[in-house]
Amino acid sequence: MDPEHGTAGRVVIDAVHPDDDVIGDLGAALREGALVAFPTETVYGLGASIARPDAVRRIFEVKGRPATDPLIVHVPEVAALDGIVDRFPRRAMDLADAFWPGPLTIVLPRGTSVGDEVTAGGPTVGVRVPAHPVAERLLRACGYGVAAPSANRFGRISPTVADDVARDLGPWLGPADVILDAGATPLGIESTVVDLTAGRPTILRHGGVPLEDVVAVLGEVDGMERRVVDDEDRAASPGTSLRHYAPDTPMVLVEGDRVLVDRLIDGLRERGLGAELLDLPASAVDAAPLLYRRLRSADSRGSDLLLAVVLSPEGLGRGVNDRLFRAAHGRVVIDSSPTTMGRLDSLARG
Ligand code: TXA
Ligand code: MG
């Protein structure tokens, strides 16, 4: 076993026709309290059975995640939510009919089979039915809800391939834990989180289901374009903290065209600084699956500054822009004035 990747087992599994025996063993491992990193259509999750509070608590240790940040519970179908949510209102049913299985998390009043270790002590629970054959079968095999955050260290870039998980979490996982490898996750960004426990439905995180589609089902919903909370705040949804999805290389988000980007890169070069443009397709549907991989690889090349260009803020573009904005710690550039260049200079020099 590669010491850098730790002692967790690594199991390659077919993404479309996963082996039943392997899935059966992993369901048993979850019931016995192991952590299993598994693919969903969005990103890889680090799963624990909600019937094993000890295992759920270990998720927080392995991720380095604050205990105040609640976990999403994953189930294979709506019927499996019995006991996990206290009630499943009409609006939840409408969302489930429209988007499940799929990249939507619904926050509802919690049921009796969900402990404080899952909800961070809160009265609500986020639930979702993922659309990935491996996830779906694993959840059925486990027989209990599976609490799973994205399988990355807290605040870092989410994993879209098993190697990302191994590199990030391997050193913290144990010999009974397993990292499943079913190739790249198709969607590439996390689920949209909709809170149905407030007065009006509220989007807590933009993601795989576009805002427009949620609005088409529910009518009006609340949710700001750029929902940012101070890191010190007790956030309604801590994933809204600005520290999320952060590369090591300082990054800024450019609101402008290619001409502005070239001007910025040239200006930085004149100052002896190497800046790199995060290379993403302009179409959000194409950009989403590449976003985290490109962020990771750009980060590993160690340039002085990363520049990313905002996408058109509609459809999946909202979710992608949100991740870019956070990766850039909220720093947005709109011109190449001397003031801006000075700011970028000192940012790039750390
Ligand atoms: O696509 C996804 O949602 C992935 C895959 C693995 O399912 N999971 C994921 O989990 O992204 P995580 O923990 O990295 O992000 C979940 C977000 C966090 O921002 C968390 O604060 C919020 O959802 N959340 C979870 N339960 C909540 C609750 N009861 N109330 C408000 N926010 C909640
Ligand atoms: Mg996450």
Short mmCIF file of C-alpha atoms and ligand atoms in Angstrom, two decimals:
data_model
loop_
_atom_site.label_atom_id
_atom_site.label_comp_id
_atom_site.label_asym_id
_atom_site.label_seq_id
_atom_site.Cartn_x
_atom_site.Cartn_y
_atom_site.Cartn_z
CA MET A 1 0.00 0.00 0.00
CA ASP A 2 1.35 3.40 -0.97
CA PRO A 3 2.06 5.15 2.36
CA GLU A 4 1.10 8.54 0.90
CA HIS A 5 -2.35 7.14 0.17
CA GLY A 6 -2.70 5.43 3.55
CA THR A 7 -4.03 2.01 4.44
CA ALA A 8 -7.63 2.18 3.15
CA GLY A 9 -8.63 -0.46 0.63
CA ARG A 10 -9.00 0.62 -2.97
CA VAL A 11 -11.67 -1.12 -5.05
CA VAL A 12 -12.14 -0.54 -8.77
CA ILE A 13 -15.78 -0.97 -9.78
CA ASP A 14 -17.70 -0.57 -13.04
CA ALA A 15 -19.65 2.71 -13.02
CA VAL A 16 -22.59 1.32 -15.04
CA HIS A 17 -22.75 -2.36 -14.02
CA PRO A 18 -21.19 -2.59 -10.57
CA ASP A 19 -20.41 -6.11 -9.33
CA ASP A 20 -23.16 -7.31 -6.95
CA ASP A 21 -20.80 -9.25 -4.64
CA VAL A 22 -18.50 -6.27 -4.23
CA ILE A 23 -21.46 -3.99 -3.53
CA GLY A 24 -22.84 -6.51 -1.02
CA ASP A 25 -19.53 -6.59 0.88
CA LEU A 26 -19.32 -2.81 0.95
CA GLY A 27 -22.89 -2.50 2.24
CA ALA A 28 -21.88 -4.85 5.07
CA ALA A 29 -18.71 -2.82 5.71
CA LEU A 30 -20.85 0.33 6.09
CA ARG A 31 -23.15 -1.47 8.52
CA GLU A 32 -20.09 -2.54 10.53
CA GLY A 33 -18.92 1.06 10.84
CA ALA A 34 -16.41 1.44 8.01
CA LEU A 35 -16.14 4.60 5.94
CA VAL A 36 -16.63 4.08 2.21
CA ALA A 37 -15.73 6.79 -0.33
CA PHE A 38 -18.09 6.35 -3.28
CA PRO A 39 -18.93 8.10 -6.55
CA THR A 40 -22.14 10.04 -7.08
CA GLU A 41 -23.16 11.94 -10.21
CA THR A 42 -21.79 15.14 -8.62
CA VAL A 43 -18.54 14.41 -6.75
CA TYR A 44 -17.14 11.56 -4.61
CA GLY A 45 -18.66 11.36 -1.13
CA LEU A 46 -17.19 9.95 2.09
CA GLY A 47 -19.97 7.75 3.46
CA ALA A 48 -20.91 6.34 6.86
CA SER A 49 -24.11 4.55 7.90
CA ILE A 50 -26.28 6.82 10.03
CA ALA A 51 -26.90 3.76 12.23
CA ARG A 52 -23.20 4.03 13.30
CA PRO A 53 -22.74 7.35 15.13
CA ASP A 54 -19.09 6.43 15.78
CA ALA A 55 -18.44 6.15 12.05
CA VAL A 56 -20.32 9.39 11.32
CA ARG A 57 -18.16 11.20 13.89
CA ARG A 58 -15.05 9.80 12.23
CA ILE A 59 -16.06 11.54 8.96
CA PHE A 60 -15.43 14.86 10.72
CA GLU A 61 -11.98 13.74 11.89
CA VAL A 62 -10.96 12.42 8.49
CA LYS A 63 -12.11 15.61 6.73
CA GLY A 64 -10.91 18.02 9.41
CA ARG A 65 -14.46 19.38 9.27
CA PRO A 66 -15.95 21.50 12.06
CA ALA A 67 -18.58 19.63 14.06
CA THR A 68 -20.99 22.52 13.38
CA ASP A 69 -21.33 21.62 9.66
CA PRO A 70 -24.23 19.17 9.06
CA LEU A 71 -24.02 16.19 6.69
CA ILE A 72 -26.32 15.20 3.83
CA VAL A 73 -28.06 11.81 4.21
CA HIS A 74 -28.19 9.76 1.00
CA VAL A 75 -30.93 7.21 0.28
CA PRO A 76 -31.75 5.05 -2.77
CA GLU A 77 -35.39 6.19 -3.03
CA VAL A 78 -38.00 8.40 -1.38
CA ALA A 79 -39.52 5.43 0.50
CA ALA A 80 -36.22 5.01 2.39
CA LEU A 81 -36.67 8.44 4.03
CA ASP A 82 -39.03 6.98 6.64
CA GLY A 83 -37.63 7.95 10.03
CA ILE A 84 -34.90 10.08 8.44
CA VAL A 85 -37.22 13.05 7.84
CA ASP A 86 -40.10 13.91 10.13
CA ARG A 87 -42.39 14.70 7.21
CA PHE A 88 -42.17 14.94 3.45
CA PRO A 89 -44.34 17.90 2.45
CA ARG A 90 -45.97 18.44 -0.90
CA ARG A 91 -43.24 20.79 -2.10
CA ALA A 92 -40.61 18.15 -1.33
CA MET A 93 -42.60 15.60 -3.30
CA ASP A 94 -42.76 18.00 -6.25
CA LEU A 95 -38.98 18.48 -6.13
CA ALA A 96 -38.38 14.74 -5.76
CA ASP A 97 -40.64 13.98 -8.73
CA ALA A 98 -38.81 16.51 -10.86
CA PHE A 99 -35.18 15.96 -9.86
CA TRP A 100 -34.60 12.64 -8.05
CA PRO A 101 -32.54 10.69 -8.53
CA GLY A 102 -30.33 13.69 -9.14
CA PRO A 103 -28.16 16.52 -7.88
CA LEU A 104 -30.62 18.14 -5.47
CA THR A 105 -30.47 18.11 -1.66
CA ILE A 106 -33.66 18.98 0.24
CA VAL A 107 -33.44 20.26 3.82
CA LEU A 108 -36.40 19.04 5.92
CA PRO A 109 -37.31 18.57 9.59
CA ARG A 110 -35.24 15.67 10.88
CA GLY A 111 -36.67 12.29 11.85
CA THR A 112 -35.94 10.05 14.84
CA SER A 113 -33.35 7.82 13.15
CA VAL A 114 -30.98 10.73 12.54
CA GLY A 115 -28.62 11.65 15.37
CA ASP A 116 -27.02 14.94 16.38
CA GLU A 117 -23.71 13.80 14.88
CA VAL A 118 -25.35 13.98 11.42
CA THR A 119 -27.22 17.27 11.77
CA ALA A 120 -24.63 19.09 13.90
CA GLY A 121 -27.29 19.16 16.62
CA GLY A 122 -29.78 21.03 14.43
CA PRO A 123 -33.49 20.26 13.96
CA THR A 124 -33.21 19.74 10.18
CA VAL A 125 -31.58 17.22 7.86
CA GLY A 126 -30.46 17.48 4.22
CA VAL A 127 -31.47 14.47 2.12
CA ARG A 128 -30.78 13.37 -1.41
CA VAL A 129 -31.23 10.45 -3.84
CA PRO A 130 -28.09 10.41 -6.00
CA ALA A 131 -28.20 9.42 -9.67
CA HIS A 132 -25.27 7.03 -9.98
CA PRO A 133 -25.60 3.24 -10.31
CA VAL A 134 -22.77 2.59 -7.82
CA ALA A 135 -24.21 4.99 -5.24
CA GLU A 136 -27.74 3.68 -5.72
CA ARG A 137 -26.74 0.04 -5.25
CA LEU A 138 -24.41 0.75 -2.36
CA LEU A 139 -27.21 2.61 -0.55
CA ARG A 140 -29.60 -0.31 -1.10
CA ALA A 141 -26.98 -2.79 0.09
CA CYS A 142 -26.33 -0.77 3.25
CA GLY A 143 -30.01 -0.58 4.15
CA TYR A 144 -29.59 2.58 6.23
CA GLY A 145 -29.24 6.19 5.22
CA VAL A 146 -25.64 7.07 4.39
CA ALA A 147 -24.29 10.39 5.63
CA ALA A 148 -21.74 11.67 3.14
CA PRO A 149 -19.99 14.98 2.60
CA SER A 150 -17.72 15.52 -0.38
CA ALA A 151 -14.62 13.34 0.14
CA ASN A 152 -12.06 16.14 0.46
CA ARG A 153 -10.32 17.82 3.40
CA PHE A 154 -12.50 20.62 4.73
CA GLY A 155 -12.35 23.81 2.67
CA ARG A 156 -10.40 22.22 -0.17
CA ILE A 157 -11.30 21.31 -3.75
CA SER A 158 -13.93 18.55 -4.07
CA PRO A 159 -12.90 15.21 -5.61
CA THR A 160 -14.16 14.07 -9.02
CA VAL A 161 -11.87 11.00 -9.33
CA ALA A 162 -10.80 8.36 -6.79
CA ASP A 163 -7.16 9.50 -6.93
CA ASP A 164 -8.24 12.90 -5.56
CA VAL A 165 -9.86 11.13 -2.61
CA ALA A 166 -6.81 8.94 -1.98
CA ARG A 167 -4.43 11.89 -2.10
CA ASP A 168 -6.60 14.07 0.14
CA LEU A 169 -7.97 11.62 2.70
CA GLY A 170 -5.78 8.50 2.36
CA PRO A 171 -3.51 9.39 5.27
CA TRP A 172 -6.53 9.75 7.59
CA LEU A 173 -8.43 6.62 6.58
CA GLY A 174 -7.93 3.24 8.27
CA PRO A 175 -7.49 -0.33 7.00
CA ALA A 176 -11.22 -1.14 7.30
CA ASP A 177 -12.15 1.89 5.15
CA VAL A 178 -12.55 1.68 1.39
CA ILE A 179 -12.11 4.06 -1.53
CA LEU A 180 -14.24 3.00 -4.50
CA ASP A 181 -12.93 3.86 -7.94
CA ALA A 182 -15.59 4.12 -10.66
CA GLY A 183 -13.86 6.74 -12.81
CA ALA A 184 -14.76 10.42 -13.06
CA THR A 185 -18.05 11.74 -11.69
CA PRO A 186 -20.15 12.98 -14.64
CA LEU A 187 -21.55 16.28 -13.36
CA GLY A 188 -18.50 17.57 -11.54
CA ILE A 189 -20.06 20.03 -9.07
CA GLU A 190 -22.09 19.36 -5.94
CA SER A 191 -25.85 19.19 -5.53
CA THR A 192 -28.07 22.23 -5.25
CA VAL A 193 -29.27 22.59 -1.64
CA VAL A 194 -32.87 23.79 -1.12
CA ASP A 195 -34.17 24.49 2.39
CA LEU A 196 -37.90 23.78 2.78
CA THR A 197 -37.99 24.42 6.53
CA ALA A 198 -37.96 28.22 6.32
CA GLY A 199 -41.05 30.24 5.36
CA ARG A 200 -40.15 30.38 1.69
CA PRO A 201 -38.05 27.77 -0.10
CA THR A 202 -34.45 28.96 0.03
CA ILE A 203 -31.47 27.97 -2.08
CA LEU A 204 -28.56 27.45 0.32
CA ARG A 205 -26.09 26.33 -2.35
CA HIS A 206 -26.19 26.57 -6.14
CA GLY A 207 -25.24 23.32 -7.81
CA GLY A 208 -26.25 20.60 -10.24
CA VAL A 209 -29.93 21.57 -10.56
CA PRO A 210 -30.13 25.11 -11.98
CA LEU A 211 -32.06 27.75 -10.04
CA GLU A 212 -34.38 28.24 -13.03
CA ASP A 213 -35.45 24.59 -12.83
CA VAL A 214 -36.17 24.81 -9.09
CA VAL A 215 -38.20 27.98 -9.69
CA ALA A 216 -40.15 26.22 -12.45
CA VAL A 217 -41.30 23.62 -9.90
CA LEU A 218 -41.73 25.70 -6.74
CA GLY A 219 -42.52 29.17 -8.00
CA GLU A 220 -40.52 31.84 -6.25
CA VAL A 221 -37.55 30.86 -4.11
CA ASP A 222 -35.17 32.88 -1.98
CA GLY A 223 -31.46 32.76 -2.45
CA MET A 224 -28.93 35.39 -3.24
CA GLU A 225 -26.73 35.41 -6.31
CA ARG A 226 -23.64 35.34 -4.14
CA ARG A 227 -24.49 34.08 -0.74
CA VAL A 228 -21.41 34.68 1.33
CA VAL A 229 -21.10 34.54 5.07
CA ASP A 230 -18.21 35.63 7.16
CA ASP A 231 -16.00 32.70 8.11
CA GLU A 232 -16.54 33.48 11.79
CA ASP A 233 -20.32 33.38 11.43
CA ARG A 234 -22.46 30.42 12.36
CA ALA A 235 -23.76 29.96 8.84
CA ALA A 236 -27.15 28.47 8.00
CA SER A 237 -25.25 26.26 5.59
CA PRO A 238 -21.53 26.33 6.32
CA GLY A 239 -20.76 25.39 2.71
CA THR A 240 -21.52 29.03 2.02
CA SER A 241 -18.32 30.04 3.80
CA LEU A 242 -15.77 31.83 1.66
CA ARG A 243 -13.01 29.39 2.56
CA HIS A 244 -14.45 26.61 0.41
CA TYR A 245 -12.99 25.04 -2.74
CA ALA A 246 -9.68 26.80 -2.17
CA PRO A 247 -6.51 26.05 -4.15
CA ASP A 248 -3.13 26.84 -2.55
CA THR A 249 -2.25 29.27 -5.35
CA PRO A 250 -3.87 32.69 -4.87
CA MET A 251 -6.73 33.14 -7.30
CA VAL A 252 -8.87 35.98 -8.60
CA LEU A 253 -12.07 35.94 -10.61
CA VAL A 254 -12.09 38.13 -13.73
CA GLU A 255 -15.35 39.78 -14.73
CA GLY A 256 -14.42 40.64 -18.28
CA ASP A 257 -13.32 39.27 -21.62
CA ARG A 258 -10.21 37.64 -23.02
CA VAL A 259 -8.72 41.07 -23.81
CA LEU A 260 -8.78 42.00 -20.12
CA VAL A 261 -7.29 38.63 -19.16
CA ASP A 262 -4.41 39.09 -21.62
CA ARG A 263 -3.79 42.59 -20.29
CA LEU A 264 -3.64 41.28 -16.74
CA ILE A 265 -1.30 38.42 -17.62
CA ASP A 266 1.00 40.75 -19.61
CA GLY A 267 0.99 43.32 -16.81
CA LEU A 268 1.92 40.68 -14.27
CA ARG A 269 4.67 39.32 -16.51
CA GLU A 270 6.17 42.82 -16.73
CA ARG A 271 6.35 42.71 -12.95
CA GLY A 272 8.16 39.39 -13.10
CA LEU A 273 5.12 37.34 -12.05
CA GLY A 274 3.77 34.20 -13.72
CA ALA A 275 -0.01 34.17 -13.94
CA GLU A 276 -2.05 31.31 -15.32
CA LEU A 277 -5.55 31.38 -16.78
CA LEU A 278 -7.79 28.58 -15.52
CA ASP A 279 -8.73 26.99 -18.81
CA LEU A 280 -12.47 26.27 -18.91
CA PRO A 281 -15.00 25.99 -21.75
CA ALA A 282 -17.42 28.93 -21.93
CA SER A 283 -20.42 26.58 -21.75
CA ALA A 284 -21.22 25.76 -18.11
CA VAL A 285 -22.37 22.23 -18.94
CA ASP A 286 -18.93 21.55 -20.41
CA ALA A 287 -17.08 23.52 -17.75
CA ALA A 288 -18.62 21.88 -14.65
CA PRO A 289 -17.07 18.40 -15.12
CA LEU A 290 -13.64 19.96 -15.70
CA LEU A 291 -13.75 22.63 -13.01
CA TYR A 292 -12.25 20.83 -10.01
CA ARG A 293 -9.71 18.82 -12.04
CA ARG A 294 -8.45 21.94 -13.78
CA LEU A 295 -8.31 23.79 -10.45
CA ARG A 296 -6.24 20.97 -8.97
CA SER A 297 -3.85 20.72 -11.89
CA ALA A 298 -3.41 24.49 -12.23
CA ASP A 299 -2.75 24.60 -8.50
CA SER A 300 -0.09 21.91 -8.72
CA ARG A 301 1.85 23.84 -11.40
CA GLY A 302 2.58 26.49 -8.79
CA SER A 303 2.22 29.72 -10.76
CA ASP A 304 2.13 32.96 -8.78
CA LEU A 305 -1.51 33.72 -9.52
CA LEU A 306 -4.52 31.96 -11.03
CA LEU A 307 -7.06 33.90 -13.07
CA ALA A 308 -10.51 32.52 -13.84
CA VAL A 309 -13.17 34.11 -16.03
CA VAL A 310 -16.79 34.16 -14.85
CA LEU A 311 -19.29 32.19 -16.91
CA SER A 312 -22.63 33.49 -18.04
CA PRO A 313 -24.68 33.47 -14.80
CA GLU A 314 -27.51 31.20 -15.85
CA GLY A 315 -28.23 27.47 -15.61
CA LEU A 316 -25.25 25.51 -14.29
CA GLY A 317 -23.17 28.68 -14.73
CA ARG A 318 -24.44 29.92 -11.38
CA GLY A 319 -23.03 26.87 -9.58
CA VAL A 320 -19.71 27.07 -11.43
CA ASN A 321 -19.37 30.82 -10.78
CA ASP A 322 -20.17 30.24 -7.12
CA ARG A 323 -17.29 27.72 -6.79
CA LEU A 324 -14.92 30.01 -8.71
CA PHE A 325 -15.89 32.95 -6.50
CA ARG A 326 -15.14 30.97 -3.35
CA ALA A 327 -11.91 29.52 -4.76
CA ALA A 328 -10.93 33.15 -5.33
CA HIS A 329 -11.88 34.02 -1.73
CA GLY A 330 -14.34 36.52 -3.16
CA ARG A 331 -11.69 38.56 -5.01
CA VAL A 332 -13.11 39.91 -8.28
CA VAL A 333 -11.18 41.92 -10.89
CA ILE A 334 -13.01 44.15 -13.37
CA ASP A 335 -10.17 46.21 -14.92
CA SER A 336 -6.40 46.42 -15.33
CA SER A 337 -5.93 49.81 -13.69
CA PRO A 338 -2.71 50.54 -11.77
CA THR A 339 -4.61 50.01 -8.51
CA THR A 340 -5.78 46.58 -9.65
CA MET A 341 -2.30 45.63 -10.86
CA GLY A 342 -0.87 46.68 -7.51
CA ARG A 343 -3.40 44.55 -5.66
CA LEU A 344 -2.66 41.54 -7.85
CA ASP A 345 1.08 42.07 -7.43
CA SER A 346 0.93 41.92 -3.66
CA LEU A 347 -1.53 39.02 -3.74
CA ALA A 348 0.76 37.01 -6.03
CA ARG A 349 3.79 37.72 -3.83
CA GLY A 350 1.85 36.46 -0.79
O1 TXA B 1 -23.35 16.68 -4.31
C1 TXA B 1 -23.29 16.67 -3.09
O2 TXA B 1 -24.14 17.27 -2.38
C2 TXA B 1 -22.15 15.89 -2.43
C3 TXA B 1 -22.35 14.41 -2.73
C4 TXA B 1 -21.35 13.54 -2.03
O3 TXA B 1 -23.66 14.05 -2.39
N1 TXA B 1 -22.13 16.13 -1.03
C5 TXA B 1 -21.73 17.32 -0.51
O4 TXA B 1 -21.71 17.35 0.88
O5 TXA B 1 -21.38 18.25 -1.19
P1 TXA B 1 -20.95 18.51 1.68
O6 TXA B 1 -21.06 18.11 3.11
O7 TXA B 1 -19.60 18.70 1.13
O8 TXA B 1 -21.83 19.75 1.44
C6 TXA B 1 -23.16 19.77 1.94
C7 TXA B 1 -23.63 21.16 2.15
C8 TXA B 1 -22.84 21.86 3.22
O9 TXA B 1 -22.67 23.19 2.82
C9 TXA B 1 -23.74 21.76 4.43
O10 TXA B 1 -23.54 22.84 5.31
C10 TXA B 1 -25.12 21.83 3.78
O11 TXA B 1 -24.99 21.11 2.57
N2 TXA B 1 -26.10 21.15 4.63
C11 TXA B 1 -26.17 19.84 4.95
N3 TXA B 1 -27.19 19.60 5.80
C12 TXA B 1 -27.78 20.79 6.03
C13 TXA B 1 -28.89 21.22 6.84
N4 TXA B 1 -29.57 20.37 7.60
N5 TXA B 1 -29.20 22.53 6.83
C14 TXA B 1 -28.50 23.41 6.07
N6 TXA B 1 -27.44 23.07 5.29
C15 TXA B 1 -27.09 21.78 5.27
MG MG B 2 -18.00 19.75 0.43
#
